[in-house]
GROMACS .gro file of C-alpha atoms in nm:
model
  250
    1UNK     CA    1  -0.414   1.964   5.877
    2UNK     CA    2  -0.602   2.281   5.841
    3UNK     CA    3  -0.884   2.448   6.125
    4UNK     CA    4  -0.974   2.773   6.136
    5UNK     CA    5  -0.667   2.869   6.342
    6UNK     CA    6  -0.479   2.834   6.058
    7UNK     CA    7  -0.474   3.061   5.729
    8UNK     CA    8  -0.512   2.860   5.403
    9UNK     CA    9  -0.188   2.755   5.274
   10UNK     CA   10   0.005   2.527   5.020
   11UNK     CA   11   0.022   2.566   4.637
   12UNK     CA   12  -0.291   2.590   4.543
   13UNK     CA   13  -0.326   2.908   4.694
   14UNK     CA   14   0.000   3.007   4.492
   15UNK     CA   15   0.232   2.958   4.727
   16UNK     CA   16   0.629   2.960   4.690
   17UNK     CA   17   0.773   2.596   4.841
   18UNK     CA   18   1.120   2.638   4.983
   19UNK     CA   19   1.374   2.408   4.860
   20UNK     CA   20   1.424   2.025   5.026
   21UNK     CA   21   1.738   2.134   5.204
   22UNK     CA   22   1.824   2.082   5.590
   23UNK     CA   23   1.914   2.430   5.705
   24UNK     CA   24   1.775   2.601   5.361
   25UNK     CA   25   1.589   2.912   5.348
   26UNK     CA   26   1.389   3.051   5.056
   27UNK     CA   27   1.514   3.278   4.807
   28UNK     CA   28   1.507   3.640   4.897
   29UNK     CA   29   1.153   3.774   4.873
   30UNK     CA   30   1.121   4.136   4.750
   31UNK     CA   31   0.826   4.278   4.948
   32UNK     CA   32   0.550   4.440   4.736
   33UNK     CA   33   0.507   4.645   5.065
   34UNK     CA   34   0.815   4.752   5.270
   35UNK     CA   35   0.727   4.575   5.601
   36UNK     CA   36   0.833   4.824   5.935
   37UNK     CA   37   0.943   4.615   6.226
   38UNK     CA   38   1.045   4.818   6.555
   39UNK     CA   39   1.103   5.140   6.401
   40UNK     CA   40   1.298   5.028   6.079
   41UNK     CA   41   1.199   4.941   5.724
   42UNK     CA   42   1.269   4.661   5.532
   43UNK     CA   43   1.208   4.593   5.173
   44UNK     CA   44   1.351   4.203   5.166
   45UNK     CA   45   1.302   3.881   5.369
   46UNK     CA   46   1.352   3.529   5.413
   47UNK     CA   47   1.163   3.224   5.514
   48UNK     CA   48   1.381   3.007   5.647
   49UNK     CA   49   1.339   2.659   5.675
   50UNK     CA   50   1.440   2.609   6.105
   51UNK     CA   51   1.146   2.853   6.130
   52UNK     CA   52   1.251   3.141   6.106
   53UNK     CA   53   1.166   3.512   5.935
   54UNK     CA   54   1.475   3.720   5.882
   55UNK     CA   55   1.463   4.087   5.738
   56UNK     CA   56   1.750   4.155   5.472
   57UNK     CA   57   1.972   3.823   5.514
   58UNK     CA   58   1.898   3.485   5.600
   59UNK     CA   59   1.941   3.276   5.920
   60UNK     CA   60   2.038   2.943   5.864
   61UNK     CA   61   2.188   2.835   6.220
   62UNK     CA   62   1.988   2.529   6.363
   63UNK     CA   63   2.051   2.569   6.721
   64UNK     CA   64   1.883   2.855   6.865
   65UNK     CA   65   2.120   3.107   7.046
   66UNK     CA   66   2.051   3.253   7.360
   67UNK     CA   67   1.944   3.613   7.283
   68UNK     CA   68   2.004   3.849   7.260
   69UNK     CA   69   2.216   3.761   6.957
   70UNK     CA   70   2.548   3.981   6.915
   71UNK     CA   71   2.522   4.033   6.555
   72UNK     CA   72   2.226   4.225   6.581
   73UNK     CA   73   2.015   4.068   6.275
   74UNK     CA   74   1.618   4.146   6.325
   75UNK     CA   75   1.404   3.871   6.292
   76UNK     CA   76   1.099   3.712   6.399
   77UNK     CA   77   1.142   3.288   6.510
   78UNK     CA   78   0.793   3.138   6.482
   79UNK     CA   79   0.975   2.823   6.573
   80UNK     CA   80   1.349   2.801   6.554
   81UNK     CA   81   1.474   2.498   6.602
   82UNK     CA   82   1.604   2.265   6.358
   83UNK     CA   83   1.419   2.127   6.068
   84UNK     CA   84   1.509   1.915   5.825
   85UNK     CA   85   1.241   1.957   5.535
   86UNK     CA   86   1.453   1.650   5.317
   87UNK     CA   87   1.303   1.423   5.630
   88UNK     CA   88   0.949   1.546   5.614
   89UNK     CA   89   0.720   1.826   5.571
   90UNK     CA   90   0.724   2.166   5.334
   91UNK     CA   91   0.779   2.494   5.406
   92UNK     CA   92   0.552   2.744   5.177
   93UNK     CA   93   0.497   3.068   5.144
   94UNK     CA   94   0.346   3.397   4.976
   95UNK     CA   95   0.249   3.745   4.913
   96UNK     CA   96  -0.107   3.814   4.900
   97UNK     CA   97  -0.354   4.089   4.863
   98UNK     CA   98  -0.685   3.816   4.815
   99UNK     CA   99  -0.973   4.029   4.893
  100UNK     CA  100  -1.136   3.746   5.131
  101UNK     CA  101  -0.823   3.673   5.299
  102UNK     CA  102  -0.698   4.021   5.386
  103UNK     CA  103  -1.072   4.070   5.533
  104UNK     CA  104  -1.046   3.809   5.772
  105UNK     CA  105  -0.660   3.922   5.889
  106UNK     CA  106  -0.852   4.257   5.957
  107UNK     CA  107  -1.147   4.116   6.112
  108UNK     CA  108  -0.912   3.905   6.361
  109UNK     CA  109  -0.680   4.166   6.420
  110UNK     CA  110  -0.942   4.471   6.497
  111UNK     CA  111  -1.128   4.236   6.732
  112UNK     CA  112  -0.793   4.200   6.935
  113UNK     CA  113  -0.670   4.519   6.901
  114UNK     CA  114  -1.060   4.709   6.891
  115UNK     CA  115  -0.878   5.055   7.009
  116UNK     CA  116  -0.695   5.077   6.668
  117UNK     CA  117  -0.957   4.947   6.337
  118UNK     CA  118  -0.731   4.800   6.075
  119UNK     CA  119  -0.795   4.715   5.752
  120UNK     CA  120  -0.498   4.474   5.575
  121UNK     CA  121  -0.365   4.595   5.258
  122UNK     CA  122  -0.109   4.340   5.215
  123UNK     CA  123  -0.006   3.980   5.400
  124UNK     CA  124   0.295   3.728   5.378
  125UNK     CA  125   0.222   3.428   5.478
  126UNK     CA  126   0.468   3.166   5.551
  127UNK     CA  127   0.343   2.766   5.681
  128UNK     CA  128   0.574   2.528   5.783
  129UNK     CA  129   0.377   2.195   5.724
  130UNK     CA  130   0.393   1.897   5.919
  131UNK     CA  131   0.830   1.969   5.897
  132UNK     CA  132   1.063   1.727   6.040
  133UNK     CA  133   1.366   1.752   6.323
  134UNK     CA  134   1.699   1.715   6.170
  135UNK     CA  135   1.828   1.325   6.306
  136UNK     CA  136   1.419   1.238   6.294
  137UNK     CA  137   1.366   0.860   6.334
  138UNK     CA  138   1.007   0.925   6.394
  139UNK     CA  139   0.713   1.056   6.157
  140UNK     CA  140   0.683   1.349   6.416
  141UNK     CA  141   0.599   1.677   6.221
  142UNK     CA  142   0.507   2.017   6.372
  143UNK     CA  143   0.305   2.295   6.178
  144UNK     CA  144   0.280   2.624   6.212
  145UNK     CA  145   0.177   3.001   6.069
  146UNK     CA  146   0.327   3.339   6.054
  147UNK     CA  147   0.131   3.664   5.891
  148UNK     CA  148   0.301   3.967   5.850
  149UNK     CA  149   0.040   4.189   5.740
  150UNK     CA  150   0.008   4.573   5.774
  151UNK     CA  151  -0.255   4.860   5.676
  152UNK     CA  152   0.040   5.086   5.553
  153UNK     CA  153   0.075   5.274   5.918
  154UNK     CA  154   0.069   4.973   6.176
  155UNK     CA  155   0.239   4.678   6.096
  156UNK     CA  156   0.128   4.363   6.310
  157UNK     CA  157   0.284   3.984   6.306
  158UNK     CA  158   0.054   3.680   6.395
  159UNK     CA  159   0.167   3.364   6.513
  160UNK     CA  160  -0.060   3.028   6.464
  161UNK     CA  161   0.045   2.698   6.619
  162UNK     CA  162  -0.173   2.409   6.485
  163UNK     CA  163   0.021   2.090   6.584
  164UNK     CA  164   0.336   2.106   6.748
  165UNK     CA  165   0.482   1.745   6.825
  166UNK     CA  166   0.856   1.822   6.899
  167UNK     CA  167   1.089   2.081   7.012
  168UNK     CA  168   1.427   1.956   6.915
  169UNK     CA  169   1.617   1.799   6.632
  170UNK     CA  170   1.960   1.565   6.744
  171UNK     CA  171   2.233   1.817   6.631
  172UNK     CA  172   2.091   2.022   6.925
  173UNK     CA  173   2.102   1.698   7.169
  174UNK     CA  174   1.705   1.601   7.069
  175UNK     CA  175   1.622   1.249   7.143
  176UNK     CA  176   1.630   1.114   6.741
  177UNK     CA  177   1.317   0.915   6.846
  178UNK     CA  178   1.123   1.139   6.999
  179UNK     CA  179   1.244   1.501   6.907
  180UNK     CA  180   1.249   1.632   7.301
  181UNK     CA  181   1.545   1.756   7.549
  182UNK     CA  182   1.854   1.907   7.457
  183UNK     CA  183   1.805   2.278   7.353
  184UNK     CA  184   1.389   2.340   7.257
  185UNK     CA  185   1.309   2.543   7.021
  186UNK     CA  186   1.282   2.937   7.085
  187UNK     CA  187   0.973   3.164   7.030
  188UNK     CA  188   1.113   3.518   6.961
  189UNK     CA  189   1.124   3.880   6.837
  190UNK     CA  190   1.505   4.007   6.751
  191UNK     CA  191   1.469   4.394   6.701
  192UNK     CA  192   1.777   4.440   6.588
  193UNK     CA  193   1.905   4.713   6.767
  194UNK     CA  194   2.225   4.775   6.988
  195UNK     CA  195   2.282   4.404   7.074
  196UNK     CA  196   2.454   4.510   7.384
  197UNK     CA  197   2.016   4.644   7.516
  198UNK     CA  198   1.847   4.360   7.639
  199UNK     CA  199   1.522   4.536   7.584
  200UNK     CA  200   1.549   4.446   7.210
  201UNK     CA  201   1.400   4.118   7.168
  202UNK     CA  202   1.089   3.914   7.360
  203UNK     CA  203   1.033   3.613   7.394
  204UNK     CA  204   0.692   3.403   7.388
  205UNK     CA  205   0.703   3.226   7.820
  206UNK     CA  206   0.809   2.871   7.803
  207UNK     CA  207   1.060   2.969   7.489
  208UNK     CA  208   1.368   2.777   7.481
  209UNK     CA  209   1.207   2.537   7.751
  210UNK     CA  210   1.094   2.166   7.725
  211UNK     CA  211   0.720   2.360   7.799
  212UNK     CA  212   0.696   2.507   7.458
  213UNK     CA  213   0.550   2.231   7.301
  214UNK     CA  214   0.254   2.333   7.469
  215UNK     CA  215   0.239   2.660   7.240
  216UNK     CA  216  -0.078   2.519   7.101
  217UNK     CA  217  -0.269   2.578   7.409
  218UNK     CA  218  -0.141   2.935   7.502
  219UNK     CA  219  -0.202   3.275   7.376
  220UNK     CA  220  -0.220   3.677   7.456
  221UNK     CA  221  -0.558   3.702   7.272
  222UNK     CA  222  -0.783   3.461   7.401
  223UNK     CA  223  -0.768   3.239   7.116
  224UNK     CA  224  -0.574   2.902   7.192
  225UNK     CA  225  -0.232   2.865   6.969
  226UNK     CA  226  -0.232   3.231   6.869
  227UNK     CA  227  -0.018   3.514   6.929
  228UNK     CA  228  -0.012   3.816   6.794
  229UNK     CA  229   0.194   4.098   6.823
  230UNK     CA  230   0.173   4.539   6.658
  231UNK     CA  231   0.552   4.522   6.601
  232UNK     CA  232   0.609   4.879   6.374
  233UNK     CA  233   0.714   5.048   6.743
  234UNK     CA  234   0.902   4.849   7.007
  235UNK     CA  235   0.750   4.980   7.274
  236UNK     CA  236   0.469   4.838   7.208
  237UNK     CA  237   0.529   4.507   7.280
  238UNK     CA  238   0.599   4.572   7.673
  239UNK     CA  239   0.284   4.792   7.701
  240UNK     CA  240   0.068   4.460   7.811
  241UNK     CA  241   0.219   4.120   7.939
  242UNK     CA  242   0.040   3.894   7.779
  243UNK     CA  243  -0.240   3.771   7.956
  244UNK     CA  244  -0.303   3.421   8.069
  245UNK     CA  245  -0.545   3.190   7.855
  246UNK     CA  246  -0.819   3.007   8.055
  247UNK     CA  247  -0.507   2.861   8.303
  248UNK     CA  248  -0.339   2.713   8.018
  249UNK     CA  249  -0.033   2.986   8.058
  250UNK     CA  250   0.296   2.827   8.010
   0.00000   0.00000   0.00000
């Protein structure tokens, strides 16, 4: 499935397809642009496969943690909960400086953010594509975006959530039919700070509830299913609560 929510994807726009391996990740990515997320730079990452973006190491737990998480590793969790790509779905990914693309990342992002023009230099985009719940005995699939993109001085992450038709796979107590209760997936930003501040991470409303399947309908910029966050300064992020979306707040 593709709309206009959704940046195009898949390997015929040269992207990288993780490995079929419940719990997998992909292998480390060397960013042709160090990517600054609250305050610190990183020049690797991983796309892991129980939706997840990790700076420097990779994350392959399946049950998401209450955070935030003592270790301290910064991240971003589209969707973490557990996948299992060997029952359904692909997980792809890729650098990108396409002219046309970048344009529209800039022309998205400078109509929500119109105090601060930005023009993209440089994207990663990572899809998780129709992906199966670990313990699946249904075709259920969920698929979502994230864009890490920056201009070289503000760094921004977008989150896109096209179809999302469960929260939890059966190792987390998820019904194996229908991929609901137990522990839902969680929607979050890990800074990676002093784990002991609990003004280091945020979570997306509704995260780690049985109401974040309804991600699809909510948003802090007006445009159903998308989220978007300026994540180079942590303060940032607590500036504005996110606003409500036509009533369709979590």
């Amino acid at each position: 499935p593709t709309g206009s929510l959704l940046y195009p994807y898949g390997p015929h726009q040269g992207d990288e397809t993780n490995p079929k391996l419940d719990d997998g990740t992909s292998e480390e990515i060397a960013l042709s642009v160090p990517f600054t997320f609250y305050g610190k730079s990183y020049q690797t990452a991983f796309v892991n496969n129980n939706g997840v973006i990790s700076f420097d190491e990779p994350v392959r737990q399946y049950t998401p943690d209450p955070f935030p998480l003592a270790d301290g590793r910064p991240f971003v969790a589209p969707y973490w909960a557990d996948v299992d790509n060997v029952l359904g779905g692909d997980i792809f990914y890729r650098q990108t400086t396409n002219p046309a693309l970048l344009a529209g990342i800039s022309q998205d992002i400078s109509q929500y953010f119109p105090e601060s023009p930005f023009t993209a230099t440089w994207a990663l985009v990572a899809t998780w594509d129709h992906v199966a719940y670990y313990g699946s005995t249904s075709q259920k699939g969920n698929t979502f975006q994230a864009v890490l993109t920056t201009d070289s001085k503000m760094f921004y992450i977008m989150l896109n959530y096209w179809d999302i038709q469960w929260t939890t796979g059966a190792a987390s107590d998820g019904d194996a039919e229908t991929g609901l209760g137990g522990t839902p997936a969680h929607v979050v930003f890990q800074a990676g700070f002093n784990s002991g501040d609990d003004t280091n991470f945020y979570n997306i409303p509704g995260s780690q509830t049985n109401a974040i399947i309804n991600i699809t309908t909510t948003s802090n910029v007006k445009v159903p299913g998308r989220w978007v966050f300026r994540v180079d300064d942590f303060q940032v992020i607590g500036v504005d609560p996110p606003q409500p979306n036509n009533d369709c707040w979590l």
